[in-house]
Coordinates of C-alpha atoms in Angstrom, one line a residue:
M1 CA 56.0 47.7 64.1
T2 CA 58.4 44.8 63.6
C3 CA 58.2 43.2 60.2
R4 CA 58.7 39.4 60.5
T5 CA 59.3 37.0 57.7
S6 CA 58.7 33.2 57.3
A7 CA 62.5 32.8 57.7
D8 CA 62.2 34.5 61.1
F9 CA 59.3 32.2 62.0
Y10 CA 61.2 29.0 61.0
D11 CA 64.2 30.2 63.0
A12 CA 62.3 31.0 66.2
W13 CA 59.2 28.9 66.5
S14 CA 58.8 25.2 67.4
F15 CA 55.8 23.1 68.2
P16 CA 54.7 23.4 71.8
T17 CA 54.9 19.9 73.1
E18 CA 53.8 20.7 76.7
D19 CA 51.2 23.4 76.3
V20 CA 48.6 23.8 73.6
E21 CA 45.5 25.9 74.0
R22 CA 43.2 22.9 73.3
D23 CA 44.2 19.3 73.1
F24 CA 42.7 16.1 71.8
A25 CA 40.9 14.2 74.5
R26 CA 38.5 11.3 75.2
D27 CA 36.0 11.2 78.0
S28 CA 37.6 14.5 79.3
E29 CA 41.0 12.8 79.6
P30 CA 43.7 14.7 77.5
A31 CA 45.6 12.7 75.0
T32 CA 49.1 11.5 76.1
W33 CA 52.2 10.9 74.0
A34 CA 52.6 7.5 72.5
F35 CA 55.7 5.4 73.4
D36 CA 59.0 7.1 72.3
H37 CA 57.3 10.4 71.4
P38 CA 57.6 13.3 70.7
K39 CA 60.1 12.8 67.9
A40 CA 61.8 15.4 65.8
W41 CA 63.7 15.5 62.5
G42 CA 66.8 13.5 63.0
D43 CA 65.1 10.8 65.0
E44 CA 63.9 9.1 61.8
E45 CA 65.0 5.5 61.0
H46 CA 66.1 6.7 57.5
S47 CA 66.0 9.8 55.3
L48 CA 66.3 10.3 51.6
D49 CA 67.8 13.6 50.4
I50 CA 66.1 14.6 47.1
A51 CA 67.4 18.3 47.0
Q52 CA 69.6 17.6 44.0
E53 CA 66.9 15.9 42.0
L54 CA 64.5 18.8 42.8
G55 CA 67.1 21.3 41.7
R56 CA 66.8 23.2 44.9
D57 CA 68.1 26.8 44.8
E58 CA 68.7 28.3 48.2
N59 CA 67.7 31.7 46.9
S60 CA 64.3 30.7 45.6
H61 CA 61.0 29.8 47.2
M62 CA 60.3 26.1 47.3
Y63 CA 56.9 24.5 48.0
L64 CA 56.6 20.8 47.7
H65 CA 53.5 18.9 46.5
S66 CA 53.4 15.1 47.0
A67 CA 51.1 12.2 46.2
L68 CA 51.1 8.5 47.0
S69 CA 50.1 6.0 44.4
G70 CA 47.0 4.0 45.1
D71 CA 48.9 0.9 46.0
G72 CA 51.4 2.8 48.3
K73 CA 54.4 1.8 46.2
F74 CA 55.5 5.2 44.8
L75 CA 55.7 8.8 45.9
A76 CA 55.5 11.6 43.4
I77 CA 57.1 14.9 44.7
S78 CA 57.1 18.1 42.8
R79 CA 58.5 21.5 43.5
S80 CA 56.8 24.8 42.7
F81 CA 58.6 27.2 40.3
A82 CA 60.8 24.4 38.9
E83 CA 60.2 21.8 36.2
K84 CA 60.9 18.8 38.4
I85 CA 58.8 15.8 39.6
V86 CA 60.7 13.1 41.5
I87 CA 59.4 9.5 41.7
V88 CA 60.4 7.7 44.8
D89 CA 60.1 3.9 45.3
V90 CA 58.7 3.8 48.9
Q91 CA 60.0 0.4 49.9
A92 CA 63.3 0.5 48.1
R93 CA 63.9 4.0 49.5
E94 CA 65.4 5.4 46.3
V95 CA 64.6 7.7 43.4
R96 CA 63.3 5.9 40.3
Q97 CA 62.7 8.8 37.9
V98 CA 62.9 12.5 37.5
L99 CA 60.2 14.1 35.2
E100 CA 59.6 17.6 34.0
G101 CA 56.7 19.2 35.8
T102 CA 55.6 21.2 38.8
G103 CA 52.6 22.0 41.1
D104 CA 49.9 19.5 42.0
V105 CA 50.5 15.9 41.1
V106 CA 47.8 13.2 40.9
W107 CA 48.1 9.4 40.4
R108 CA 45.5 7.6 38.4
P109 CA 43.8 4.9 40.6
V110 CA 45.6 1.6 40.3
R111 CA 43.9 -0.7 37.8
R112 CA 41.7 -3.4 39.4
R113 CA 41.1 -6.9 38.1
E114 CA 38.1 -7.0 35.9
G115 CA 34.9 -7.4 37.9
S116 CA 36.6 -7.3 41.3
G117 CA 37.9 -4.8 43.8
V118 CA 41.3 -6.4 44.1
A119 CA 44.3 -4.7 42.7
A120 CA 46.0 -6.6 39.8
K121 CA 49.2 -8.4 40.6
D122 CA 52.6 -7.2 39.4
D123 CA 52.8 -9.8 36.6
E124 CA 49.3 -8.8 35.4
V125 CA 50.1 -5.1 34.7
G126 CA 53.1 -3.1 33.6
G127 CA 54.7 -5.8 31.5
E128 CA 57.2 -4.9 28.9
G129 CA 56.0 -1.9 26.9
S130 CA 52.7 -1.5 28.8
P131 CA 52.0 1.2 31.5
A132 CA 51.3 0.2 35.1
Y133 CA 50.8 3.7 36.4
M134 CA 49.7 7.1 35.2
L135 CA 50.7 10.4 36.8
V136 CA 49.3 13.8 36.0
G137 CA 51.4 16.9 36.6
S138 CA 51.6 20.5 35.5
A139 CA 54.0 22.5 33.4
E140 CA 54.6 26.2 33.7
D141 CA 53.8 28.9 31.1
E142 CA 56.9 30.4 29.6
G143 CA 57.4 33.9 31.2
Y144 CA 54.4 33.5 33.4
R145 CA 55.8 32.3 36.7
S146 CA 53.5 34.1 39.1
G147 CA 50.2 32.8 37.8
R148 CA 48.5 29.4 37.7
N149 CA 50.0 26.6 35.7
N150 CA 48.1 26.0 32.5
T151 CA 49.4 22.8 30.9
L152 CA 48.8 19.3 32.1
I153 CA 51.1 16.3 31.2
L154 CA 50.0 12.7 31.5
W155 CA 52.9 10.4 32.2
D156 CA 52.8 6.7 31.7
L157 CA 55.2 4.7 34.0
D158 CA 56.1 1.1 34.1
K159 CA 55.7 -1.2 37.2
N160 CA 59.1 0.1 38.4
G161 CA 58.1 3.7 38.4
R162 CA 60.1 4.6 35.3
V163 CA 58.9 6.2 32.0
L164 CA 58.2 3.8 29.2
D165 CA 60.0 5.7 26.5
E166 CA 63.3 6.8 28.1
E167 CA 65.5 8.7 25.7
E168 CA 69.2 9.6 25.7
P169 CA 69.5 13.2 26.9
I170 CA 71.4 15.8 24.9
D171 CA 73.9 18.3 26.3
P172 CA 72.3 21.7 25.5
A173 CA 75.4 23.6 26.7
A174 CA 77.8 21.7 24.4
F175 CA 75.5 21.9 21.4
A176 CA 75.0 25.6 22.0
A177 CA 78.7 26.2 22.2
K178 CA 79.2 24.2 19.0
A179 CA 76.5 26.1 17.1
L180 CA 77.9 29.5 18.2
G181 CA 81.4 28.5 17.3
A182 CA 80.2 27.5 13.8
I183 CA 78.6 30.9 13.0
A184 CA 81.0 33.2 15.0
P185 CA 83.6 33.5 12.2
E186 CA 81.1 34.6 9.7
L187 CA 79.5 37.1 12.1
E188 CA 82.9 38.6 12.7
S189 CA 84.1 38.7 9.1
T190 CA 80.9 39.7 7.4
H191 CA 78.9 41.6 10.0
E192 CA 81.8 43.1 12.1
W193 CA 80.6 41.3 15.3
T194 CA 83.8 41.2 17.4
K195 CA 84.6 38.2 19.6
D196 CA 84.3 40.4 22.7
F197 CA 80.8 41.4 21.7
V198 CA 79.7 37.8 21.0
D199 CA 81.2 36.6 24.3
S200 CA 79.5 39.4 26.3
S201 CA 76.1 38.9 24.6
S202 CA 73.4 36.4 25.7
L203 CA 73.7 34.4 22.4
L204 CA 75.2 31.4 24.1
A205 CA 72.7 31.4 26.9
D206 CA 69.8 31.9 24.5
F207 CA 71.0 29.1 22.3
E208 CA 71.2 26.8 25.3
A209 CA 67.7 27.8 26.5
A210 CA 66.2 27.2 23.1
L211 CA 67.8 23.7 22.9
R212 CA 66.5 22.9 26.4
K213 CA 63.0 23.9 25.4
A214 CA 63.2 21.8 22.2
E215 CA 64.5 18.9 24.2
V216 CA 61.6 19.0 26.5
A217 CA 59.1 19.2 23.6
H218 CA 60.8 16.3 21.9
R219 CA 60.5 14.1 25.1
R220 CA 56.9 15.0 25.6
R221 CA 55.8 13.9 22.1
H222 CA 54.9 10.6 23.6
N223 CA 52.7 12.2 26.3
T224 CA 49.2 13.4 26.3
V225 CA 49.5 17.2 26.8
L226 CA 46.4 19.3 27.7
K227 CA 46.7 23.0 27.0
D228 CA 45.1 25.7 29.1
A229 CA 44.3 23.1 31.8
N230 CA 44.6 23.0 35.6
L231 CA 44.0 20.4 38.2
G232 CA 41.7 21.3 41.1
G233 CA 43.2 22.0 44.4
F234 CA 42.2 21.9 48.1
G235 CA 41.5 18.2 48.3
S236 CA 40.1 17.7 44.8
Q237 CA 39.4 14.2 43.6
S238 CA 40.4 14.5 40.0
F239 CA 39.9 10.9 38.9
S240 CA 36.8 8.8 38.9
T241 CA 37.0 5.8 41.2
D242 CA 37.8 3.4 38.3
G243 CA 40.4 5.8 36.9
K244 CA 38.7 6.1 33.5
Y245 CA 37.9 9.8 33.6
L246 CA 39.8 12.9 34.7
L247 CA 38.5 16.3 35.7
W248 CA 40.5 19.4 34.7
H249 CA 39.7 23.1 34.6
Y250 CA 39.7 25.0 31.3
Q251 CA 39.9 28.8 31.0
D252 CA 40.4 29.0 34.7
K253 CA 41.8 32.4 35.3
S254 CA 39.9 34.7 37.7
T255 CA 37.4 37.3 36.5
Q256 CA 37.7 39.5 39.6
Q257 CA 39.4 42.3 37.6
R258 CA 37.4 41.9 34.4
M259 CA 34.3 39.7 33.5
R260 CA 34.6 37.7 30.3
E261 CA 32.1 36.5 27.7
P262 CA 30.1 33.4 28.7
D263 CA 32.1 31.1 26.3
A264 CA 35.4 32.3 27.8
L265 CA 34.4 31.6 31.4
P266 CA 35.9 28.7 33.5
Q267 CA 34.7 25.2 32.8
V268 CA 35.2 21.7 34.3
V269 CA 36.2 19.3 31.6
V270 CA 35.4 15.6 32.0
W271 CA 38.1 13.8 30.1
D272 CA 38.1 10.2 28.9
V273 CA 41.7 9.1 29.6
D274 CA 41.8 6.1 27.2
T275 CA 40.3 7.9 24.2
S276 CA 41.8 11.3 25.0
K277 CA 38.4 13.0 24.4
A278 CA 36.2 15.4 26.4
V279 CA 33.0 13.7 27.5
H280 CA 31.4 16.8 29.1
R281 CA 32.2 20.5 29.5
L282 CA 30.5 21.6 32.7
R283 CA 29.7 25.3 32.5
G284 CA 28.1 27.8 34.8
H285 CA 30.9 29.2 37.1
T286 CA 31.8 32.9 36.6
D287 CA 35.1 32.9 38.4
A288 CA 38.1 30.6 38.9
I289 CA 37.3 27.1 40.0
M290 CA 39.1 26.1 43.2
W291 CA 37.9 22.5 43.8
S292 CA 36.2 19.7 41.8
A293 CA 35.6 16.1 42.4
F294 CA 33.8 12.9 41.4
S295 CA 31.6 11.4 44.1
P296 CA 33.0 8.0 45.3
D297 CA 30.3 6.2 43.3
S298 CA 31.2 8.4 40.2
K299 CA 27.6 9.2 39.6
T300 CA 27.9 12.9 40.3
I301 CA 30.5 15.7 39.9
A302 CA 30.7 18.8 42.0
S303 CA 32.8 22.0 41.8
V304 CA 33.4 25.0 44.0
S305 CA 34.4 28.4 42.7
W306 CA 35.5 31.9 43.7
D307 CA 32.1 33.0 42.5
G308 CA 30.8 31.7 45.8
T309 CA 28.8 28.8 44.4
L310 CA 28.7 25.0 44.7
R311 CA 27.5 23.2 41.6
V312 CA 26.5 19.5 41.4
Y313 CA 26.1 17.7 38.0
L314 CA 25.0 14.3 36.9
F315 CA 28.0 12.4 35.4
S316 CA 25.9 10.4 32.9
T317 CA 24.5 13.4 31.1
G318 CA 26.5 16.4 32.3
E319 CA 23.2 18.0 33.4
L320 CA 23.2 20.4 36.3
L321 CA 21.5 18.7 39.2
W322 CA 21.5 21.8 41.5
A323 CA 23.5 24.8 42.5
H324 CA 23.9 26.6 45.8
E325 CA 24.1 30.3 44.8
H326 CA 23.4 32.1 48.1
S327 CA 27.0 32.4 49.2
E328 CA 28.9 35.7 49.7
S329 CA 32.6 36.1 48.9
Q330 CA 34.9 33.4 47.6
S331 CA 34.4 29.7 48.2
W332 CA 37.3 27.3 48.4
T333 CA 36.7 23.6 48.9
G334 CA 34.3 20.7 49.2
A335 CA 34.2 17.0 50.0
F336 CA 31.9 14.2 49.1
A337 CA 31.0 11.8 52.0
P338 CA 32.1 8.2 51.4
D339 CA 28.6 7.0 50.7
S340 CA 28.2 9.7 48.0
Q341 CA 24.9 10.8 49.6
S342 CA 26.2 14.0 51.3
I343 CA 28.6 16.8 50.3
A344 CA 30.3 19.4 52.5
W345 CA 31.8 22.7 51.4
S346 CA 33.1 26.0 52.8
L347 CA 31.4 29.2 51.7
K348 CA 31.2 32.9 52.5
G349 CA 34.9 33.4 52.2
G350 CA 35.5 30.0 53.8
R351 CA 34.0 31.1 57.1
V352 CA 31.0 28.8 57.0
V353 CA 30.9 25.0 56.5
K354 CA 27.7 23.3 55.4
V355 CA 26.6 19.7 54.5
H356 CA 24.1 19.2 51.8
E357 CA 22.1 16.2 50.5
V358 CA 23.6 15.4 47.1
A359 CA 20.3 14.3 45.5
T360 CA 18.3 17.4 46.4
G361 CA 20.7 20.1 47.7
R362 CA 18.9 20.3 51.0
V363 CA 21.0 21.6 53.9
L364 CA 21.6 18.8 56.4
A365 CA 23.9 20.5 58.8
T366 CA 25.9 23.8 59.4
F367 CA 29.1 23.9 61.5
P368 CA 28.2 25.5 64.8
E369 CA 30.9 28.2 64.6
E370 CA 31.6 30.9 62.0
F371 CA 35.3 31.3 61.4
I372 CA 37.3 34.5 61.1
D373 CA 39.7 32.9 58.5
W374 CA 39.5 30.6 55.5
C375 CA 38.5 27.0 55.9
R376 CA 40.2 25.3 53.0
C377 CA 40.5 21.7 54.1
L378 CA 37.7 19.2 54.6
A379 CA 38.2 15.4 55.1
W380 CA 35.4 12.8 55.8
H381 CA 36.2 9.9 58.0
P382 CA 35.9 6.6 56.1
D383 CA 32.7 5.7 58.1
G384 CA 31.0 8.9 56.9
D385 CA 29.9 10.0 60.3
S386 CA 32.6 12.5 61.1
L387 CA 34.2 15.4 59.2
A388 CA 37.6 16.7 60.0
L389 CA 38.4 20.3 59.1
C390 CA 41.0 22.9 60.0
V391 CA 41.2 26.7 60.0
D392 CA 43.7 29.1 61.5
R393 CA 45.2 27.5 64.7
S394 CA 42.4 24.9 65.1
A395 CA 41.6 21.4 63.9
Y396 CA 38.2 19.9 64.5
I397 CA 36.4 16.6 64.3
W398 CA 32.7 17.3 63.7
R399 CA 29.8 14.9 63.7
P400 CA 27.3 16.7 61.5
F401 CA 24.6 14.1 61.6
D402 CA 24.3 14.0 65.4
S403 CA 20.9 15.8 66.1
D404 CA 20.9 19.0 68.1
G405 CA 17.1 19.5 67.7
N406 CA 17.4 22.5 65.4
S407 CA 16.9 20.9 62.0
D408 CA 13.6 21.8 60.4
G409 CA 14.3 20.0 57.1
N410 CA 14.2 23.2 55.1
S411 CA 16.6 23.6 52.3
D412 CA 16.7 27.4 52.7
T413 CA 20.1 28.3 54.2
D414 CA 18.6 31.3 55.9
K415 CA 16.6 28.9 58.2
P416 CA 18.2 27.2 61.2
S417 CA 19.8 23.8 60.4
N418 CA 21.3 21.0 62.5
T419 CA 24.7 21.9 63.9
G420 CA 25.7 18.4 64.9
T421 CA 28.3 17.9 67.7
L422 CA 32.0 18.6 68.1
A423 CA 33.9 15.4 68.9
Q424 CA 37.3 17.0 69.0
H425 CA 38.9 20.5 69.0
F426 CA 42.7 20.9 68.9
Q427 CA 44.1 24.4 69.0
L428 CA 47.6 25.8 68.9
P429 CA 48.4 28.6 71.5
F430 CA 48.0 32.2 70.4
S431 CA 51.2 34.1 69.8
S432 CA 51.2 37.8 69.1
S433 CA 54.6 37.5 67.4
W434 CA 53.6 34.7 65.0
Q435 CA 49.8 35.0 64.7
S436 CA 49.9 35.1 60.9
F437 CA 52.4 32.2 60.7
A438 CA 51.6 29.5 63.3
A439 CA 48.6 27.6 62.0
V440 CA 47.1 24.2 61.2
S441 CA 47.7 24.0 57.4
S442 CA 45.9 20.7 56.5
I443 CA 44.3 17.6 58.0
S444 CA 43.7 14.1 56.8
W445 CA 42.7 10.6 57.9
L446 CA 45.3 7.8 57.7
G447 CA 44.6 4.2 56.9
T448 CA 41.2 3.0 58.0
G449 CA 40.6 6.2 59.9
R450 CA 41.9 5.3 63.3
R451 CA 44.5 8.0 63.0
L452 CA 44.1 11.7 62.2
S453 CA 47.1 13.5 60.7
V454 CA 47.4 17.2 61.4
A455 CA 50.0 19.3 59.4
I456 CA 51.4 22.4 61.1
S457 CA 52.5 25.4 59.0
D458 CA 56.2 25.0 60.2
G459 CA 56.5 21.5 58.7
T460 CA 55.6 19.6 61.9
S461 CA 53.2 16.6 61.6
L462 CA 51.0 15.6 64.5
V463 CA 49.1 12.3 64.5
Y464 CA 46.2 11.6 66.9
D465 CA 45.2 8.0 67.5
T466 CA 41.4 8.2 68.2
Q467 CA 41.2 4.6 69.5
H468 CA 43.9 4.9 72.2
N469 CA 43.8 8.6 72.8
R470 CA 47.5 8.9 72.0
K471 CA 49.6 11.4 70.0
E472 CA 52.6 11.0 67.8
L473 CA 54.7 14.0 66.9
F474 CA 57.3 14.4 64.1
A475 CA 58.5 17.9 64.8
R476 CA 60.7 20.3 62.8
P477 CA 63.3 21.6 65.3
A478 CA 63.4 25.4 65.7
G479 CA 66.0 26.8 63.4
A480 CA 65.8 24.0 60.9
A481 CA 65.6 25.4 57.4
T482 CA 62.4 24.4 55.5
S483 CA 59.8 25.5 53.0
G484 CA 56.1 24.6 52.7
A485 CA 55.1 21.0 51.9
E486 CA 51.5 19.9 51.0
Q487 CA 50.0 16.6 52.3
A488 CA 53.3 15.7 53.9
L489 CA 52.7 12.5 55.9
F490 CA 51.6 9.1 54.7
L491 CA 51.0 5.8 56.4
V492 CA 52.2 2.8 54.4
R493 CA 53.0 -0.9 54.9
D494 CA 56.6 -1.6 56.0
D495 CA 57.3 -4.7 53.8
A496 CA 60.7 -5.5 55.2
R497 CA 59.6 -5.4 58.8
S498 CA 56.4 -7.3 58.0
A499 CA 58.4 -10.1 56.4
R500 CA 60.7 -10.4 59.3
Q501 CA 58.1 -10.2 62.0
Q502 CA 55.3 -11.9 60.0
D503 CA 52.8 -9.2 60.9
D504 CA 51.2 -6.1 59.3
S505 CA 53.9 -3.5 60.3
R506 CA 53.4 0.0 59.2
M507 CA 55.6 3.1 58.9
Y508 CA 55.1 6.8 58.4
V509 CA 56.7 8.5 55.4
S510 CA 57.0 12.2 55.5
V511 CA 57.9 14.6 52.7
D512 CA 59.5 17.5 54.4
G513 CA 60.3 21.1 53.4
D514 CA 64.0 20.6 53.7
A515 CA 63.8 18.3 50.6
R516 CA 64.0 15.1 52.6
V517 CA 61.8 12.0 52.6
R518 CA 61.8 10.6 56.1
Y519 CA 61.0 7.1 57.2
W520 CA 59.5 6.7 60.7
T521 CA 59.3 2.9 61.5
G522 CA 57.9 1.0 64.4
V523 CA 54.3 1.9 63.7
M524 CA 52.0 -1.1 64.3
G525 CA 49.2 -2.1 62.0
E526 CA 45.5 -1.3 62.6
A527 CA 45.4 -4.3 65.1
A528 CA 48.1 -3.1 67.3
G529 CA 50.2 -4.8 70.0
W530 CA 49.8 -4.0 73.7
W531 CA 53.0 -1.9 73.8
E532 CA 51.6 0.6 71.3
G533 CA 50.3 3.8 72.9
W534 CA 52.2 3.7 76.1
G535 CA 51.9 7.3 77.4
K536 CA 54.7 9.4 78.6
K537 CA 52.7 10.0 81.8
V538 CA 53.4 6.4 82.7
K539 CA 56.7 6.2 84.7
K540 CA 58.6 3.1 83.9
V541 CA 60.3 1.3 86.8
K542 CA 61.9 -1.4 84.9
K543 CA 61.5 -2.7 81.4
G544 CA 57.9 -3.5 80.7
M545 CA 56.7 -2.8 84.3
V546 CA 55.2 0.1 86.2
K547 CA 54.4 0.7 89.9
G548 CA 50.8 0.1 90.9
K549 CA 49.0 2.1 93.5
D550 CA 50.0 -0.5 96.1
G551 CA 53.6 -0.3 95.1
V552 CA 53.6 -3.7 93.4
D553 CA 55.1 -4.1 90.0
T554 CA 52.3 -4.7 87.4
F555 CA 51.6 -4.4 83.7
P556 CA 50.7 -0.9 82.5
E557 CA 47.0 -0.3 82.1
T558 CA 47.0 -0.3 78.3
G559 CA 43.9 -2.5 77.8
K560 CA 46.0 -5.2 76.2
Y561 CA 47.3 -8.5 77.5
V562 CA 49.9 -11.1 76.5
K563 CA 48.8 -14.7 76.5
I564 CA 51.6 -17.2 76.5
T565 CA 50.8 -20.2 74.2
K566 CA 54.1 -22.1 73.9
M567 CA 56.0 -23.6 76.9
S568 CA 59.8 -23.8 77.1
S569 CA 61.2 -27.0 75.6
R570 CA 63.7 -27.3 78.5
P571 CA 61.9 -26.9 81.8
Q572 CA 64.1 -25.9 84.7
E573 CA 61.8 -27.4 87.4
P574 CA 59.6 -30.4 87.8
V575 CA 56.5 -30.5 85.6
E576 CA 54.2 -30.2 88.7
G577 CA 55.7 -26.9 89.5
L578 CA 55.3 -25.7 85.9
V579 CA 51.6 -26.7 85.9
A580 CA 51.0 -24.9 89.1
G581 CA 52.7 -21.8 87.7
V582 CA 50.5 -22.0 84.5
E583 CA 47.4 -22.3 86.6
G584 CA 48.4 -19.2 88.6
K585 CA 49.0 -17.3 85.4
K586 CA 45.6 -18.4 84.1
E587 CA 43.9 -17.0 87.1
E588 CA 45.8 -13.7 86.6
R589 CA 44.9 -13.7 82.9
D590 CA 41.2 -14.3 83.8
E591 CA 41.3 -11.4 86.2
W592 CA 42.7 -9.1 83.5
A593 CA 40.0 -10.3 81.0
E594 CA 37.3 -9.5 83.5
R595 CA 38.7 -5.9 83.7
G596 CA 38.2 -5.6 79.9
A597 CA 41.6 -6.4 78.5
E598 CA 41.9 -7.9 75.1
L599 CA 43.9 -11.1 74.6
W600 CA 46.5 -11.6 71.9
T601 CA 49.0 -14.4 71.1
A602 CA 52.7 -14.2 71.1
E603 CA 54.4 -17.2 69.5

């Protein structure tokens, strides 16, 4: 049997642009490629290399975690097994700050104006000496690099993405050499330590390491540091919607090898960020907690654990509202619906997905298939009617509340429940060579929910436009060196292009496993122009035109139309001819409108 590694996979495998086992479709029509797609690394408009800031070591494993601030201005990118968090200014396309930290990173929600849902302006927050942003990151245990990180650091940043209390760094190597040089003569004369012995020992390296550790502790004296604390993973919502409270996990090591006393079992801590005090300690789980979240209305808190349970608490009192304790094997993740009335989770080893009513715990729907692998990613559409999920080689869009006639309203999970309907099923082709490597690693909705982002395990990102049945691809080329990257694609406003074009231009920003931040421009806003979504199946004859069935050049059938609203200031023919031409175009426009095309204005 041939033993294959991830390096072999990255070297040989590439995303199949022509032949997937199941593709996205609408009305039985397979999705087509958007204009100028597929794309691959190297086709981006700009890339930012952050390998040096991350301290990349070619001989060590690197897994990138990233998070976008609530206002879309800053990216925080951390590397596993290294004390580095890089803060990138998205619009300026440059690194603003490098912090110590690793693992999951979470931004505190951007502060809103009092009594409104509008973000405060730049001149209202983050003035001199006051924080505009807060970032939560992890720090590793000394000498415990294979386990879970157990210290959280809360970083205050100004409106430019920089720490408030910047200090002049020391040179640990120089100070270590100076210290050793000061004591070496006495060690040699009094204790018979020869120079060769001192030079061959680890004294200098140990001095330097001790100074580096002390330097970090000195810098962190301004930060809130939470010991024996972990952030939830797998899509956890660690902050309340208003940003006042933070969820973190205490005593969160697994009990699978040895059960502990009740007081030593994992807990979810509800932390008041402004007062630095614990409001509640939510107990009841008997194994490591994988996921925790505030509901969008912040009235309830839920957690999912390896003990196979889902527990839902009232935020106001910390009281247990209900717990689902009929699961088998480990459970991994959950997700509150946008209206806070429903909650989905994966149970029985991640093979089953259910939706419950938050108020009562009643089962509302069960996914129609039982998986053979873990489902560890759930994402509700902003409208709350659809749930995206992924497992193994598949990505699904499920409508759990569509009735199938099986629901009996019983909360007992052994009874049949509604299975809803499957709106979409995407699946990578099976490969006997790479069956444990090629997979859909995560899934998320972008912007207002028109686009679905599908992350592939090799570092490729696929975007499906549900409105236009089009796909966009940002592929890692076969052979391109990479490592894993979590939540790697973001849709943000392109300020420079929007200012030039006076529109709502968007761009994708990807955080890729080769330690590059890539900018993919030319993405239109939610109200797109007619040219967006041209499929590769449409054969262009000349710029902007295609051949119709009768052989006559015509506009592509995109469902869009250009209405001319401003005439030329220097007509080249008599006015009568121009008027006749406009009337002819009006008739053509009306014909397109009758066929269902939308009208838009080009100035």
